[in-house]
Each structure stands twice: as structure tokens, then as C-alpha cells.
Coordinates of C-alpha atoms in Angstrom, one line a residue:
X332 CA 57.9 -51.5 22.7
X333 CA 60.6 -50.6 25.3
X334 CA 59.2 -49.8 28.6
X335 CA 60.5 -50.1 32.2
X336 CA 58.2 -50.6 35.0
X337 CA 59.5 -49.3 38.3
X338 CA 57.3 -49.7 41.3
X339 CA 54.1 -47.7 40.7
X340 CA 55.5 -45.7 37.9
X341 CA 56.1 -46.5 34.1
X342 CA 59.1 -45.2 32.3
X343 CA 58.6 -45.8 28.5
X344 CA 61.2 -45.1 25.9
X345 CA 60.6 -42.0 23.8
X346 CA 58.2 -43.1 21.0
X347 CA 54.7 -42.6 19.7
X348 CA 51.5 -43.5 21.5
X349 CA 51.6 -47.0 22.8
X350 CA 48.4 -49.0 22.2
X351 CA 47.2 -51.4 24.8
X352 CA 47.8 -54.3 22.3
X353 CA 51.4 -53.4 22.2
X354 CA 52.1 -53.1 25.9
X355 CA 52.8 -56.2 27.9
X356 CA 52.1 -54.5 31.2
X357 CA 52.9 -56.6 34.3
X358 CA 49.9 -56.2 36.5
X359 CA 51.7 -56.6 39.9
X360 CA 53.9 -53.6 39.0
X361 CA 51.2 -51.3 37.9
X362 CA 50.5 -48.8 40.5
X363 CA 47.7 -46.2 40.8
X364 CA 45.3 -44.1 38.8
X365 CA 41.6 -44.1 38.7
X366 CA 38.8 -44.2 36.1
X367 CA 35.2 -45.2 35.7
X368 CA 33.3 -47.4 33.2
X369 CA 33.0 -45.4 30.0
X370 CA 34.2 -42.0 30.9
X371 CA 37.6 -40.6 30.2
X372 CA 39.7 -39.4 33.0
X373 CA 42.9 -37.6 32.4
X374 CA 45.3 -38.3 35.2
X375 CA 48.6 -36.5 35.0
X376 CA 51.3 -37.2 37.6
X377 CA 54.7 -35.9 37.1
X378 CA 57.7 -38.0 38.1
X379 CA 60.0 -35.8 40.3
X380 CA 63.4 -37.5 40.8
X381 CA 64.2 -35.1 43.8
X382 CA 60.7 -34.9 45.2
X383 CA 59.4 -38.0 47.0
X384 CA 55.9 -36.6 47.5
X385 CA 54.4 -38.9 44.9
X386 CA 54.4 -41.8 47.4
X387 CA 54.3 -39.9 50.6
X388 CA 51.0 -39.9 52.6
X389 CA 49.0 -36.7 52.4
X390 CA 46.7 -35.1 55.1
X391 CA 43.2 -36.6 55.3
X392 CA 41.3 -35.6 52.1
X393 CA 44.4 -34.4 50.1
X394 CA 45.1 -36.5 47.2
X395 CA 48.3 -34.9 46.2
X396 CA 50.3 -31.7 46.6
X397 CA 49.6 -28.6 44.4
X398 CA 52.0 -29.0 41.4
X399 CA 50.9 -27.2 38.3
X400 CA 51.0 -29.3 35.1
X401 CA 53.2 -28.1 32.4
X402 CA 51.2 -26.6 29.4
X403 CA 52.4 -29.3 27.0
X404 CA 51.2 -32.0 29.3
X405 CA 47.8 -30.5 29.6
X406 CA 47.4 -30.0 25.8
X407 CA 48.5 -33.6 25.1
X408 CA 46.3 -34.9 27.9
X409 CA 43.3 -33.2 26.4
X410 CA 44.2 -34.6 22.9
X411 CA 44.6 -38.1 24.3
X412 CA 41.0 -37.6 25.8
X413 CA 39.9 -36.4 22.3
X414 CA 38.1 -33.5 24.1
X415 CA 35.4 -31.8 22.0
X416 CA 32.6 -29.1 22.3
X417 CA 30.3 -32.0 23.5
X418 CA 32.4 -32.9 26.6
X419 CA 32.1 -32.1 30.3
X420 CA 35.5 -32.2 31.9
X421 CA 36.0 -32.7 35.8
X422 CA 39.5 -31.9 37.1
X423 CA 39.9 -33.5 40.5
X424 CA 42.4 -31.5 42.5
X425 CA 42.1 -28.7 40.0
X426 CA 44.8 -26.4 41.6
X427 CA 44.8 -23.1 39.8
X428 CA 42.4 -24.3 37.0
X429 CA 44.8 -24.1 34.2
X430 CA 43.5 -27.5 32.9
X431 CA 40.0 -26.2 32.9
X432 CA 41.0 -22.9 31.2
X433 CA 42.8 -24.8 28.4
X434 CA 39.9 -27.2 28.0
X435 CA 37.4 -24.3 27.5
X436 CA 39.7 -22.0 25.6
X437 CA 41.2 -24.6 23.1
X438 CA 38.8 -27.5 23.0
X439 CA 35.6 -25.6 23.6
X440 CA 34.3 -28.0 26.0
X441 CA 30.7 -27.4 27.1
X442 CA 31.5 -27.3 30.8
X443 CA 34.7 -27.4 32.9
X444 CA 34.3 -28.4 36.7
X445 CA 37.1 -28.1 39.1
X446 CA 37.0 -29.9 42.5
X447 CA 39.7 -28.5 44.9
X448 CA 39.9 -29.1 48.8
X449 CA 42.2 -26.3 49.5
X450 CA 40.3 -23.0 49.8
X451 CA 43.4 -20.8 49.2
X452 CA 44.4 -22.7 46.1
X453 CA 40.9 -22.4 45.0
X454 CA 41.1 -18.6 45.1
X455 CA 44.1 -18.7 42.8
X456 CA 41.9 -20.8 40.4
X457 CA 39.2 -18.1 40.4
X458 CA 41.8 -15.5 39.7
X459 CA 43.2 -17.6 36.8
X460 CA 39.8 -18.0 35.2
X461 CA 39.0 -14.4 35.4
X462 CA 42.3 -13.3 33.9
X463 CA 42.5 -16.0 31.1
X464 CA 39.1 -16.3 29.8
X465 CA 36.6 -13.7 28.6
X466 CA 33.2 -13.6 30.4
X467 CA 31.4 -15.6 27.8
X468 CA 33.8 -18.5 28.3
X469 CA 34.5 -18.2 32.1
X470 CA 30.8 -18.9 32.6
X471 CA 31.5 -22.4 31.5
X472 CA 33.8 -23.0 34.5
X473 CA 32.6 -23.9 37.8
X474 CA 34.9 -24.3 40.8
X475 CA 33.9 -26.2 44.0
X476 CA 35.7 -26.5 47.3
X477 CA 35.2 -30.1 47.9
X478 CA 36.8 -33.4 49.3
X479 CA 36.6 -35.8 46.3
X480 CA 37.2 -38.7 48.6
X481 CA 34.2 -38.0 50.7
X482 CA 32.0 -39.4 47.9
X483 CA 29.3 -36.8 49.1
X484 CA 26.1 -36.3 47.0
X485 CA 27.6 -33.0 45.6
X486 CA 30.8 -34.7 44.5
X487 CA 28.9 -37.7 43.1
X488 CA 26.6 -35.4 41.1
X489 CA 29.6 -33.7 39.5
X490 CA 31.4 -36.8 38.6
X491 CA 28.2 -38.3 37.1
X492 CA 28.2 -35.4 34.5
X493 CA 31.8 -36.1 33.3
X494 CA 32.7 -37.4 30.0
X495 CA 36.4 -36.6 30.8
X496 CA 38.0 -36.6 34.2
X497 CA 41.5 -35.1 34.5
X498 CA 43.6 -36.3 37.5
X499 CA 47.1 -35.2 38.7
X500 CA 47.5 -37.1 42.1
X501 CA 49.9 -39.2 44.1
X502 CA 50.0 -42.9 43.9
X503 CA 48.3 -43.5 47.2
X504 CA 45.8 -40.8 46.3
X505 CA 44.9 -42.4 43.1
X506 CA 44.2 -45.8 44.8
X507 CA 42.0 -44.1 47.4
X508 CA 40.0 -42.3 44.8
X509 CA 39.6 -45.3 42.4
X510 CA 36.4 -46.7 44.2
X511 CA 34.8 -43.2 44.2
X512 CA 35.4 -43.0 40.4
X513 CA 34.1 -46.5 39.9
X514 CA 30.9 -45.7 41.7
X515 CA 30.3 -42.3 40.2
X516 CA 31.6 -42.3 36.6
X517 CA 29.2 -43.3 33.9
X518 CA 30.3 -45.9 31.3
X519 CA 32.4 -44.4 28.5
X520 CA 34.0 -41.7 30.6
X521 CA 37.6 -41.3 29.6
X522 CA 40.5 -41.1 32.1
X523 CA 43.9 -39.9 31.4
X524 CA 46.6 -40.4 34.1
X525 CA 50.1 -39.1 34.4
X526 CA 52.8 -41.6 35.5
X527 CA 50.8 -43.6 37.9
X528 CA 48.5 -46.5 36.8
X529 CA 45.1 -47.2 37.9
X530 CA 44.8 -50.4 39.9
X531 CA 45.2 -53.1 37.2
X532 CA 43.0 -55.6 39.0
X533 CA 40.2 -53.1 38.5
X534 CA 41.0 -51.1 35.4
X535 CA 43.3 -53.4 33.5
X536 CA 46.1 -52.1 31.4
X537 CA 45.8 -48.6 30.0
X538 CA 44.5 -48.3 26.4
X539 CA 47.2 -46.0 25.5
X540 CA 50.6 -44.8 27.0
X541 CA 52.1 -41.5 25.7
X542 CA 55.7 -40.8 26.9
X543 CA 56.0 -37.0 27.4
X544 CA 59.0 -35.2 28.9
X545 CA 60.0 -37.4 32.0
X546 CA 56.5 -38.7 32.4
X547 CA 53.8 -40.6 30.6
X548 CA 50.2 -40.0 30.2
X549 CA 47.9 -43.0 30.4
X550 CA 44.5 -43.4 28.9
X551 CA 41.7 -45.6 30.5
X552 CA 38.0 -45.9 29.8
X553 CA 35.5 -46.1 32.8

């Protein structure tokens, strides 16, 4: 497998999904993402060559800027998570809720929960859900204005329900969130991360790495 490790991002050569056993990840170069112990989190982080925001500090409680994930990234992330009708997905920093809409509409997940700290963005999410989903499906989506880093009882309760967690954060944001995920996620939750690795000393190497466009999706299990 040909893959370059540059700081806290991974740049694999175009290929099929890379299994953990095939990747000789160098732990000291693996950067940031987060998962739990049996759940699956999908973390997607696009690598912007001209936007340095991925490593810039964000305001308190903000894990990353609002940058919508491309549709193909969402679909492939849900495939990597093996999302089914039995799953509950939590999108931390859900933005305009497009991940949640796709999970309900295409994967028929039982429940889709979005946590978003920005109230204005959350209003966009409510509009997206109302416009894209019929009422019998939109009832499966719940949107909460919350600071995931707070580790509050409300946030902990939502994360404890998750079988899939979807993340699209900055590198520092993923590091900050990692302890919350470890404390709250149940064993077996799946974690998918885009372009930034979860702390390797905690999560180990990813189970799978899927090159996609100018980024990669990484799969972890809590």
C-alpha cells in the first residue's frame, strides 16, 4: 500500500479500501479523530490545500468550521459504517443535517441525532430536514443545540445511544473530543473519520482507510 503521512493527515494513493493489517501506520504521525469502544463514528475532514482552518484553533466549544461534506463522502462514509435500519447515528457538529438526512433516506436508520453548537446553523438543519424528508421520516431526526465538549448529561445520553458516530472536525477538535467519546460511547460503536486520525495511543491504527477525492475516510471501533 502506498500512503504518505504528512503531519496529522494521511494521503493514500488511489486504491481500494485499505485494511488495518495492510497499513503500516506510523503512530507518531497519526493525528486526530475520535471514537469509542465498540461504536462506529464516521469522522470526515476534508483536506483543503488553501484553507488552513483544519489546524487553526476554534472558539471555545467549536470543534470545526461549518463546511458541508460532499454527497459522495457522506454516502461512502455510511457504507464504511455499514449503516442499517437497526442503527442510531449521531453526527457531532451536524451542520445543515445532510448526513442525517442521507442516513434516514438511504440507509433507513432507526434514529438520526444531530448535535450542533451554532444556533443559526441549526436552523438551516431544521429547514433541510423539513425540505428533504417526508414527515414519516423526518420524525426520526432530532436536532439539539449542544456543546459536545461539555460532556453534559444531555450530550452523554445521546452519545450512549449511538451505534454510529459521524464526525467532520478539525485536527485539534478531534483531539479535544476524544476523551468525551471514550467516556460516552458504548463498545462496538463505529467511528468514521475524514482525513484526521484519532489519537493512535488511544485508538490504535484505523481498521480501514478509504481514499476518496482529495481526502480519506478512516474507520475505527469504540
